[in-house]
Amino acid sequence: MTSLAARPDHAPDDSPGRGSASALWLAGLAALLASSCCVLPLVFVLVGISGAWIGYLTRLEPYSLWLDGLAVSALCLAAWRIYRPRLPALAARGTPVPAACTAPDVAQPCATARPALRAWFWVIVVLTLLPIVVSLSAPLFY
Amino acid sequence: MKPIVFPTLVLVLALCGASAAAAPQQVTLTVPTMDCATCPITIKAALLKVPGVSKAQVSYERRRAQVTFDDAKTSVAALTKATDDAGYPSFVSDAR
């Protein structure tokens, strides 16, 4: 509590969404690298982009499983930071709940992070899962 | 009318003969870097985009692509270039 009192303008550590932006960046980057070996060349062919440089992308193939794992764990971390319940955490710390959060007409009172962050979370979820689903369902189209 | 019919007939026959002469060729390409689930689809799509290719059978297990093509419209070099440009270098394989 003393450190918080020394920096009163700083948000408390358990404010929703704190640190989730960097987790989302990490997840997006890992998902991009994971898909670049296998799904991206297919997208390039379908779109009409070609070039021998695409061959360099396919060298990432041995790492794609690890990168997918990294992306999914970063997403889990971001999900926890964005969607974990906030008010019980505040109550446990003895921090007073802001008045705006306890107004009876608020549907989900200050429980989660800001909407833009939540939207980005779901965009990254789709961008991560789509290549995984595509490569898992690829043998159906041989 | 008569003087026109005969040259037309000759022309049609000549065209038919030309297309019959360009028999479909088959080549087997080895694609050593084909080791992901989506790779065969990518390679097949890249090969079918080459004009003159009528059929492309890609085997993931054998890392091979069997291509049927019209040698009047395309060449083996164009086929290997197509897979190169899709990210998967290929080589002509002698084994059928």
PDB file of C-alpha atoms in Angstrom, chain A residues 37-39 41-56 58 61 134-139 141-142, chain B residues 33-47 49 58-61 81-89:
ATOM      1  CA  CYS A  37       5.660 -21.496 -42.824  1.00  0.00           C
ATOM      2  CA  CYS A  38       2.547 -23.244 -43.958  1.00  0.00           C
ATOM      3  CA  VAL A  39      -0.644 -21.293 -44.268  1.00  0.00           C
ATOM      4  CA  PRO A  41       2.262 -19.590 -48.768  1.00  0.00           C
ATOM      5  CA  LEU A  42      -1.188 -21.004 -49.508  1.00  0.00           C
ATOM      6  CA  VAL A  43      -2.732 -17.570 -48.996  1.00  0.00           C
ATOM      7  CA  PHE A  44      -0.062 -16.058 -51.276  1.00  0.00           C
ATOM      8  CA  VAL A  45      -0.810 -18.594 -54.019  1.00  0.00           C
ATOM      9  CA  LEU A  46      -4.542 -17.998 -53.784  1.00  0.00           C
ATOM     10  CA  VAL A  47      -4.098 -14.222 -53.811  1.00  0.00           C
ATOM     11  CA  GLY A  48      -1.529 -14.351 -56.612  1.00  0.00           C
ATOM     12  CA  ILE A  49       1.626 -13.227 -54.803  1.00  0.00           C
ATOM     13  CA  SER A  50       4.634 -15.259 -55.874  1.00  0.00           C
ATOM     14  CA  GLY A  51       8.364 -15.196 -55.511  1.00  0.00           C
ATOM     15  CA  ALA A  52      11.247 -17.415 -54.560  1.00  0.00           C
ATOM     16  CA  TRP A  53      11.526 -15.499 -51.244  1.00  0.00           C
ATOM     17  CA  ILE A  54       8.477 -17.389 -49.995  1.00  0.00           C
ATOM     18  CA  GLY A  55      10.830 -20.362 -49.731  1.00  0.00           C
ATOM     19  CA  TYR A  56      12.509 -18.635 -46.791  1.00  0.00           C
ATOM     20  CA  THR A  58       8.828 -22.321 -45.159  1.00  0.00           C
ATOM     21  CA  GLU A  61       8.170 -24.987 -40.252  1.00  0.00           C
ATOM     22  CA  VAL A 134      -6.870 -24.522 -41.655  1.00  0.00           C
ATOM     23  CA  SER A 135      -3.775 -26.680 -41.247  1.00  0.00           C
ATOM     24  CA  LEU A 136      -5.666 -29.234 -39.169  1.00  0.00           C
ATOM     25  CA  SER A 137      -8.427 -29.515 -41.768  1.00  0.00           C
ATOM     26  CA  ALA A 138      -6.035 -29.417 -44.755  1.00  0.00           C
ATOM     27  CA  PRO A 139      -5.854 -33.228 -45.183  1.00  0.00           C
ATOM     28  CA  PHE A 141      -8.820 -31.297 -49.218  1.00  0.00           C
ATOM     29  CA  TYR A 142      -6.032 -33.479 -50.627  1.00  0.00           C
TER      30      TYR A 142
ATOM     31  CA  THR B  33      10.347 -29.335 -48.589  1.00  0.00           C
ATOM     32  CA  MET B  34       6.724 -30.456 -48.715  1.00  0.00           C
ATOM     33  CA  ASP B  35       6.391 -31.279 -45.030  1.00  0.00           C
ATOM     34  CA  CYS B  36       3.431 -29.418 -43.648  1.00  0.00           C
ATOM     35  CA  ALA B  37      -0.266 -30.154 -43.805  1.00  0.00           C
ATOM     36  CA  THR B  38      -1.119 -27.276 -46.135  1.00  0.00           C
ATOM     37  CA  CYS B  39       1.917 -27.728 -48.421  1.00  0.00           C
ATOM     38  CA  PRO B  40       0.288 -30.173 -50.899  1.00  0.00           C
ATOM     39  CA  ILE B  41      -2.653 -27.826 -51.367  1.00  0.00           C
ATOM     40  CA  THR B  42      -0.339 -24.872 -51.966  1.00  0.00           C
ATOM     41  CA  ILE B  43       1.739 -26.806 -54.492  1.00  0.00           C
ATOM     42  CA  LYS B  44      -1.315 -28.160 -56.286  1.00  0.00           C
ATOM     43  CA  ALA B  45      -2.842 -24.691 -56.526  1.00  0.00           C
ATOM     44  CA  ALA B  46       0.439 -23.243 -57.819  1.00  0.00           C
ATOM     45  CA  LEU B  47       0.757 -25.956 -60.483  1.00  0.00           C
ATOM     46  CA  LYS B  49      -2.365 -21.921 -62.100  1.00  0.00           C
ATOM     47  CA  VAL B  58       0.264 -34.255 -55.215  1.00  0.00           C
ATOM     48  CA  SER B  59       1.316 -36.984 -52.818  1.00  0.00           C
ATOM     49  CA  TYR B  60       2.200 -35.746 -49.362  1.00  0.00           C
ATOM     50  CA  GLU B  61       3.605 -39.119 -48.264  1.00  0.00           C
ATOM     51  CA  LYS B  81       9.425 -22.302 -61.503  1.00  0.00           C
ATOM     52  CA  ALA B  82       5.780 -22.253 -60.415  1.00  0.00           C
ATOM     53  CA  THR B  83       6.484 -24.368 -57.333  1.00  0.00           C
ATOM     54  CA  ASP B  84       9.680 -22.378 -56.619  1.00  0.00           C
ATOM     55  CA  ASP B  85       7.664 -19.174 -56.633  1.00  0.00           C
ATOM     56  CA  ALA B  86       5.124 -20.717 -54.280  1.00  0.00           C
ATOM     57  CA  GLY B  87       7.923 -21.367 -51.801  1.00  0.00           C
ATOM     58  CA  TYR B  88       8.607 -25.022 -52.574  1.00  0.00           C
ATOM     59  CA  PRO B  89      11.542 -25.787 -54.900  1.00  0.00           C
TER      60      PRO B  89
END
